[in-house]
mmCIF file of C-alpha atoms in Angstrom:
data_model
loop_
_atom_site.group_PDB
_atom_site.id
_atom_site.type_symbol
_atom_site.label_atom_id
_atom_site.label_comp_id
_atom_site.label_asym_id
_atom_site.label_seq_id
_atom_site.Cartn_x
_atom_site.Cartn_y
_atom_site.Cartn_z
ATOM 1 C CA ARG A 1469 169.004 3.433 137.636
ATOM 2 C CA VAL A 1470 170.658 1.763 134.654
ATOM 3 C CA HIS A 1471 169.076 -1.427 133.324
ATOM 4 C CA PHE A 1472 171.409 -3.490 131.145
ATOM 5 C CA ASN A 1473 170.366 -5.924 128.395
ATOM 6 C CA HIS A 1474 167.105 -4.074 127.702
ATOM 7 C CA LYS A 1475 166.645 -3.641 123.939
ATOM 8 C CA CYS A 1476 164.112 -1.091 122.707
ATOM 9 C CA THR A 1477 162.036 -2.504 119.845
ATOM 10 C CA ASP A 1478 159.295 0.106 119.452
ATOM 11 C CA VAL A 1479 157.953 3.329 120.958
ATOM 12 C CA ASP A 1480 154.400 4.614 121.295
ATOM 13 C CA LEU A 1481 155.082 8.242 120.424
ATOM 14 C CA ALA A 1482 151.854 9.730 121.741
ATOM 15 C CA GLU A 1483 152.075 8.017 125.126
ATOM 16 C CA ALA A 1484 155.888 7.949 125.613
ATOM 17 C CA VAL A 1485 155.792 4.184 126.071
ATOM 18 C CA CYS A 1486 158.827 1.994 125.291
ATOM 19 C CA HIS A 1487 158.544 -1.652 124.341
ATOM 20 C CA LEU A 1488 161.648 -3.535 125.456
ATOM 21 C CA GLU A 1489 163.120 -6.992 125.015
ATOM 22 C CA THR A 1490 164.949 -8.391 128.042
ATOM 23 C CA GLU A 1491 166.638 -11.681 128.865
ATOM 24 C CA THR A 1492 163.553 -12.737 130.800
ATOM 25 C CA GLY A 1493 160.866 -11.527 128.395
ATOM 26 C CA ASN A 1494 159.192 -8.443 126.987
ATOM 27 C CA LEU A 1495 158.597 -5.313 129.032
ATOM 28 C CA THR A 1496 156.606 -2.098 128.584
ATOM 29 C CA VAL A 1497 157.798 1.092 130.280
ATOM 30 C CA ARG A 1498 155.948 4.409 130.436
ATOM 31 C CA GLY A 1499 157.464 7.831 131.147
ATOM 32 C CA ASP A 1500 156.784 11.542 130.827
ATOM 33 C CA ALA A 1501 159.060 11.577 127.772
ATOM 34 C CA VAL A 1502 161.455 9.272 125.925
ATOM 35 C CA VAL A 1503 164.947 10.445 124.943
ATOM 36 C CA GLY A 1504 166.339 8.137 122.270
ATOM 37 C CA VAL A 1505 170.103 7.731 122.660
ATOM 38 C CA ASP A 1506 170.159 4.300 121.058
ATOM 39 C CA GLY A 1507 172.709 4.775 118.308
ATOM 40 C CA ALA A 1508 172.860 4.958 114.536
ATOM 41 C CA PHE A 1509 170.292 2.187 114.076
ATOM 42 C CA SER A 1510 167.936 3.686 116.647
ATOM 43 C CA ALA A 1511 164.634 1.936 117.343
ATOM 44 C CA VAL A 1512 163.236 5.228 118.665
ATOM 45 C CA ARG A 1513 164.028 6.975 115.382
ATOM 46 C CA ALA A 1514 162.642 4.027 113.413
ATOM 47 C CA SER A 1515 159.351 4.428 115.298
ATOM 48 C CA MET A 1516 159.325 8.124 114.371
ATOM 49 C CA GLN A 1517 159.983 7.238 110.709
ATOM 50 C CA ARG A 1518 157.008 4.886 110.636
ATOM 51 C CA LYS A 1519 154.571 7.127 112.485
ATOM 52 C CA ILE A 1520 155.410 10.760 111.608
ATOM 53 C CA ASP A 1521 154.193 12.045 108.249
ATOM 54 C CA ASN A 1522 156.907 13.601 106.054
ATOM 55 C CA PHE A 1523 159.710 12.473 108.359
ATOM 56 C CA GLN A 1524 162.949 13.319 106.522
ATOM 57 C CA TYR A 1525 165.658 10.674 106.531
ATOM 58 C CA ASP A 1526 168.917 10.249 104.632
ATOM 59 C CA GLU A 1527 171.375 7.385 105.126
ATOM 60 C CA SER A 1528 174.684 7.058 103.275
ATOM 61 C CA TYR A 1529 177.513 4.581 103.649
ATOM 62 C CA LEU A 1530 181.277 4.834 103.251
ATOM 63 C CA ALA A 1531 182.650 1.644 101.708
ATOM 64 C CA TYR A 1532 185.690 1.448 103.965
ATOM 65 C CA GLY A 1533 186.598 -0.802 106.848
ATOM 66 C CA TYR A 1534 189.537 -0.614 109.228
ATOM 67 C CA LYS A 1535 192.081 -2.852 110.903
ATOM 68 C CA GLU A 1536 194.075 -1.893 113.984
ATOM 69 C CA LEU A 1537 197.824 -2.592 113.939
ATOM 70 C CA THR A 1538 200.624 -1.843 116.407
ATOM 71 C CA ILE A 1539 204.130 -0.431 116.058
ATOM 72 C CA PRO A 1540 205.952 -1.778 119.142
ATOM 73 C CA PRO A 1541 208.363 0.390 121.148
ATOM 74 C CA ALA A 1542 212.095 0.307 120.470
ATOM 75 C CA THR A 1543 214.250 -2.035 122.546
ATOM 76 C CA ASP A 1544 214.949 0.792 125.015
ATOM 77 C CA GLY A 1545 211.215 1.509 125.387
ATOM 78 C CA SER A 1546 211.256 4.714 123.342
ATOM 79 C CA TRP A 1547 209.049 5.636 120.389
ATOM 80 C CA ARG A 1548 210.361 4.539 116.993
ATOM 81 C CA ILE A 1549 208.974 7.636 115.218
ATOM 82 C CA GLU A 1550 208.089 11.173 116.324
ATOM 83 C CA LYS A 1551 205.708 10.889 119.271
ATOM 84 C CA ASN A 1552 204.229 14.400 119.222
ATOM 85 C CA ALA A 1553 202.423 13.958 115.921
ATOM 86 C CA LEU A 1554 199.596 12.270 114.090
ATOM 87 C CA HIS A 1555 201.263 10.123 111.427
ATOM 88 C CA ILE A 1556 199.419 9.619 108.134
ATOM 89 C CA TRP A 1557 200.432 7.427 105.202
ATOM 90 C CA PRO A 1558 198.077 8.451 102.350
ATOM 91 C CA ARG A 1559 197.747 6.098 99.387
ATOM 92 C CA LYS A 1560 194.759 7.463 97.425
ATOM 93 C CA SER A 1561 192.469 4.443 97.720
ATOM 94 C CA PHE A 1562 193.579 3.595 101.268
ATOM 95 C CA MET A 1563 195.563 5.063 104.155
ATOM 96 C CA MET A 1564 197.043 4.304 107.549
ATOM 97 C CA ILE A 1565 197.289 6.592 110.571
ATOM 98 C CA ALA A 1566 199.267 6.139 113.786
ATOM 99 C CA LEU A 1567 198.916 7.696 117.240
ATOM 100 C CA PRO A 1568 201.427 7.354 120.110
ATOM 101 C CA ASN A 1569 200.806 5.485 123.356
ATOM 102 C CA PRO A 1570 202.491 6.187 126.733
ATOM 103 C CA ASP A 1571 204.367 2.856 126.618
ATOM 104 C CA GLY A 1572 206.352 3.816 123.492
ATOM 105 C CA SER A 1573 204.143 1.944 121.041
ATOM 106 C CA PHE A 1574 201.875 3.353 118.331
ATOM 107 C CA THR A 1575 198.320 2.289 117.605
ATOM 108 C CA CYS A 1576 197.849 2.242 113.836
ATOM 109 C CA THR A 1577 194.565 2.166 111.954
ATOM 110 C CA LEU A 1578 194.549 0.917 108.369
ATOM 111 C CA PHE A 1579 191.529 2.095 106.342
ATOM 112 C CA TRP A 1580 190.839 0.139 103.171
ATOM 113 C CA GLU A 1581 187.971 -0.379 100.747
ATOM 114 C CA PHE A 1582 185.879 -3.058 102.291
ATOM 115 C CA GLU A 1583 182.773 -5.149 101.712
ATOM 116 C CA GLY A 1584 180.669 -5.680 104.804
ATOM 117 C CA PRO A 1585 179.518 -3.414 107.662
ATOM 118 C CA ARG A 1586 180.280 0.180 106.686
ATOM 119 C CA SER A 1587 180.579 3.584 108.349
ATOM 120 C CA VAL A 1588 177.233 5.337 108.115
ATOM 121 C CA THR A 1589 176.164 8.977 107.946
ATOM 122 C CA ILE A 1590 172.583 9.663 109.029
ATOM 123 C CA ARG A 1591 170.655 12.925 108.696
ATOM 124 C CA CYS A 1592 167.037 13.213 109.751
ATOM 125 C CA ALA A 1593 164.346 15.683 110.785
ATOM 126 C CA PRO A 1594 162.590 16.303 113.068
ATOM 127 C CA TRP A 1595 164.441 15.119 116.158
ATOM 128 C CA SER A 1596 161.383 15.244 118.384
ATOM 129 C CA TYR A 1597 157.672 14.518 118.578
ATOM 130 C CA LYS A 1598 155.531 16.986 120.521
ATOM 131 C CA ASP A 1599 156.674 16.948 124.168
ATOM 132 C CA LYS A 1600 157.061 13.168 124.244
ATOM 133 C CA ILE A 1601 160.113 12.130 122.200
ATOM 134 C CA ALA A 1602 163.593 13.522 121.483
ATOM 135 C CA LEU A 1603 166.660 12.073 119.758
ATOM 136 C CA VAL A 1604 170.251 12.589 120.927
ATOM 137 C CA GLY A 1605 173.639 11.605 119.500
ATOM 138 C CA ASP A 1606 173.983 9.037 116.719
ATOM 139 C CA ALA A 1607 170.246 8.388 116.821
ATOM 140 C CA ALA A 1608 169.810 11.896 115.384
ATOM 141 C CA HIS A 1609 173.037 12.426 113.433
ATOM 142 C CA ALA A 1610 175.448 9.522 112.989
ATOM 143 C CA VAL A 1611 178.733 10.520 111.323
ATOM 144 C CA VAL A 1612 181.824 8.724 110.041
ATOM 145 C CA PRO A 1613 184.626 8.653 112.649
ATOM 146 C CA PHE A 1614 187.326 10.675 110.887
ATOM 147 C CA TYR A 1615 187.123 13.812 113.016
ATOM 148 C CA GLY A 1616 186.848 11.941 116.310
ATOM 149 C CA GLN A 1617 183.838 14.102 117.192
ATOM 150 C CA GLY A 1618 180.876 11.711 117.298
ATOM 151 C CA MET A 1619 180.848 11.330 121.081
ATOM 152 C CA ASN A 1620 181.688 14.996 121.623
ATOM 153 C CA ALA A 1621 178.755 15.995 119.415
ATOM 154 C CA ALA A 1622 176.473 13.787 121.510
ATOM 155 C CA PHE A 1623 177.754 15.429 124.708
ATOM 156 C CA GLU A 1624 177.070 18.835 123.132
ATOM 157 C CA ASP A 1625 173.531 17.624 122.382
ATOM 158 C CA CYS A 1626 173.134 16.848 126.087
ATOM 159 C CA VAL A 1627 174.406 20.290 127.115
ATOM 160 C CA VAL A 1628 172.110 22.113 124.686
ATOM 161 C CA LEU A 1629 169.098 19.930 125.508
ATOM 162 C CA ASP A 1630 169.658 20.604 129.215
ATOM 163 C CA GLU A 1631 169.879 24.355 128.536
ATOM 164 C CA CYS A 1632 166.648 24.250 126.536
ATOM 165 C CA LEU A 1633 164.804 22.237 129.189
ATOM 166 C CA GLU A 1634 165.925 24.769 131.798
ATOM 167 C CA LYS A 1635 164.837 27.696 129.601
ATOM 168 C CA PHE A 1636 161.407 26.156 128.910
ATOM 169 C CA ALA A 1637 160.900 24.489 132.274
ATOM 170 C CA ASN A 1638 157.129 24.213 131.817
ATOM 171 C CA ASP A 1639 157.035 23.682 128.050
ATOM 172 C CA ARG A 1640 158.956 20.589 127.001
ATOM 173 C CA GLU A 1641 157.699 20.752 123.401
ATOM 174 C CA SER A 1642 159.246 24.225 122.965
ATOM 175 C CA ALA A 1643 162.433 22.972 124.635
ATOM 176 C CA PHE A 1644 162.678 20.100 122.140
ATOM 177 C CA ALA A 1645 161.987 22.459 119.216
ATOM 178 C CA GLU A 1646 164.711 24.920 120.259
ATOM 179 C CA TYR A 1647 167.143 22.048 120.866
ATOM 180 C CA PHE A 1648 166.592 20.897 117.263
ATOM 181 C CA SER A 1649 166.933 24.454 115.941
ATOM 182 C CA ARG A 1650 170.259 24.957 117.737
ATOM 183 C CA ARG A 1651 171.789 21.583 116.909
ATOM 184 C CA LYS A 1652 170.588 20.487 113.455
ATOM 185 C CA GLY A 1653 172.821 22.810 111.406
ATOM 186 C CA ASN A 1654 175.871 21.922 113.477
ATOM 187 C CA ALA A 1655 175.194 18.192 113.181
ATOM 188 C CA ASP A 1656 174.938 18.469 109.387
ATOM 189 C CA ALA A 1657 178.145 20.537 109.319
ATOM 190 C CA LEU A 1658 179.969 17.859 111.339
ATOM 191 C CA ALA A 1659 178.813 15.160 108.905
ATOM 192 C CA ASP A 1660 180.402 17.127 106.055
ATOM 193 C CA LEU A 1661 183.550 17.893 108.071
ATOM 194 C CA ALA A 1662 184.063 14.248 109.061
ATOM 195 C CA LEU A 1663 183.786 12.990 105.486
ATOM 196 C CA GLY A 1664 185.968 15.860 104.250
ATOM 197 C CA ASN A 1665 188.644 15.028 106.814
ATOM 198 C CA PHE A 1666 188.701 11.419 105.602
ATOM 199 C CA ILE A 1667 189.294 12.571 102.014
ATOM 200 C CA GLU A 1668 191.902 15.059 103.254
ATOM 201 C CA MET A 1669 193.856 12.399 105.149
ATOM 202 C CA ARG A 1670 193.537 9.793 102.389
ATOM 203 C CA ASP A 1671 194.381 12.026 99.406
ATOM 204 C CA LYS A 1672 195.460 15.573 100.162
ATOM 205 C CA THR A 1673 198.162 14.971 102.775
ATOM 206 C CA ALA A 1674 200.369 13.579 99.992
ATOM 207 C CA SER A 1675 200.388 17.018 98.334
ATOM 208 C CA ARG A 1676 203.297 19.396 99.042
ATOM 209 C CA THR A 1677 200.951 22.335 98.499
ATOM 210 C CA PHE A 1678 198.532 20.993 101.092
ATOM 211 C CA ARG A 1679 201.314 20.428 103.629
ATOM 212 C CA ALA A 1680 202.658 23.940 102.983
ATOM 213 C CA LYS A 1681 199.173 25.328 103.688
ATOM 214 C CA LYS A 1682 199.067 23.399 106.977
ATOM 215 C CA ARG A 1683 202.459 24.816 108.004
ATOM 216 C CA LEU A 1684 201.175 28.291 107.165
ATOM 217 C CA ASP A 1685 198.101 27.618 109.316
ATOM 218 C CA HIS A 1686 200.324 26.857 112.311
ATOM 219 C CA LEU A 1687 202.499 29.934 111.701
ATOM 220 C CA LEU A 1688 199.465 32.211 111.491
ATOM 221 C CA GLU A 1689 197.933 30.616 114.585
ATOM 222 C CA ALA A 1690 201.145 31.348 116.528
ATOM 223 C CA ALA A 1691 201.469 34.882 115.121
ATOM 224 C CA LEU A 1692 197.783 35.795 115.567
ATOM 225 C CA PRO A 1693 196.592 33.935 118.697
ATOM 226 C CA GLY A 1694 192.839 34.019 119.056
ATOM 227 C CA VAL A 1695 192.474 35.755 115.682
ATOM 228 C CA TYR A 1696 193.503 33.019 113.257
ATOM 229 C CA LEU A 1697 192.420 29.490 114.162
ATOM 230 C CA PRO A 1698 192.879 26.461 111.876
ATOM 231 C CA LEU A 1699 189.735 24.441 111.257
ATOM 232 C CA TYR A 1700 191.045 21.417 113.172
ATOM 233 C CA THR A 1701 191.797 23.590 116.215
ATOM 234 C CA MET A 1702 188.322 25.115 116.162
ATOM 235 C CA VAL A 1703 186.605 21.745 115.840
ATOM 236 C CA THR A 1704 188.737 19.805 118.310
ATOM 237 C CA PHE A 1705 189.861 22.277 120.961
ATOM 238 C CA SER A 1706 187.037 24.806 121.289
ATOM 239 C CA ARG A 1707 183.287 25.030 121.759
ATOM 240 C CA ILE A 1708 182.894 26.995 118.546
ATOM 241 C CA PRO A 1709 179.834 25.400 116.884
ATOM 242 C CA TYR A 1710 180.714 23.122 113.972
ATOM 243 C CA ALA A 1711 178.820 25.172 111.377
ATOM 244 C CA GLN A 1712 180.445 28.406 112.574
ATOM 245 C CA ALA A 1713 183.904 26.776 112.518
ATOM 246 C CA ALA A 1714 183.372 25.609 108.928
ATOM 247 C CA ARG A 1715 182.237 29.086 107.814
ATOM 248 C CA ARG A 1716 185.149 30.783 109.584
ATOM 249 C CA ALA A 1717 187.676 28.370 108.038
ATOM 250 C CA ARG A 1718 186.296 29.042 104.545
ATOM 251 C CA LEU A 1719 186.551 32.800 105.140
ATOM 252 C CA GLN A 1720 190.140 32.488 106.390
ATOM 253 C CA ASP A 1721 191.069 30.422 103.340
ATOM 254 C CA ARG A 1722 189.534 32.983 100.992
ATOM 255 C CA ILE A 1723 191.518 35.769 102.677
ATOM 256 C CA ILE A 1724 194.791 33.805 102.445
ATOM 257 C CA TYR A 1725 194.249 32.873 98.800
ATOM 258 C CA SER A 1726 193.312 36.472 97.970
ATOM 259 C CA ILE A 1727 196.509 37.729 99.616
ATOM 260 C CA PHE A 1728 198.579 35.188 97.680
ATOM 261 C CA ALA A 1729 196.863 36.171 94.438
ATOM 262 C CA ALA A 1730 197.528 39.865 95.130
ATOM 263 C CA LEU A 1731 201.186 39.193 95.978
ATOM 264 C CA THR A 1732 201.571 37.154 92.798
ATOM 265 C CA LEU A 1733 200.169 40.008 90.722
ATOM 266 C CA VAL A 1734 202.463 42.532 92.450
ATOM 267 C CA LEU A 1735 205.529 40.345 91.868
ATOM 268 C CA LEU A 1736 204.508 39.812 88.248
ATOM 269 C CA PHE A 1737 204.076 43.570 87.785
ATOM 270 C CA VAL A 1738 207.501 44.264 89.359
ATOM 271 C CA PHE A 1739 209.119 41.565 87.218
ATOM 272 C CA ILE A 1740 207.627 43.059 84.051
ATOM 273 C CA ARG A 1741 208.744 46.580 85.005
ATOM 274 C CA ILE A 1742 212.313 45.418 85.731
ATOM 275 C CA PHE A 1743 212.764 43.460 82.517
ATOM 276 C CA ARG A 1744 210.922 45.721 80.063
#
């Protein structure tokens, strides 16, 4: 059953007891275990911070807010700009992106430096307490929204946690420990990827060199299907773990840059030989 308007205020870690605020008063609920899926400002995690010695916690904010705008469809109902694309207008300190809608309009998001509520990145450890408590989703690893992967990462948490609970059917503490081991590195990698993608969209997309590299990525992906995969493709359209995708993308980039460096040296050598 789902109970709405029940706000968790505290958790007894040792007993797996939740203290809740409801519209009609306070409530205490006991279970075999508590899974905290209560967002970036998690009360379950806050209870762990207060009660677990050496609990590691890092919280950082991005000083940007956003405003949604709309590009309406043309008079004939068609799209005013290319519909099969993500449009980005980078302006160093701010940017706007636009995505197409089926009705011919575009939903635009303007990101600008902002004072007020900010996008937060949260890293913490551990994600569990004995066999009683586990954290899932933003409660364990909130990220900025610029890769569109926050919810997907939470769903992956659920898949992995389910696999671990099935593997250790009679040992929930071991299940929670393996879940953390399998997911922590990928969650940290996603935090870095999401922030990096924001900087990429805001700054780097204005560079001709960067855009040329992206075109090369697409050419290599088409020429070497399944062998060469751009980072965005790996993160968005596959179940390749985030940390593995980041490592593979760095390796691919090193190979490409090494090839370009070698070709440059060969051309330079040929040029020198011709004009000696």
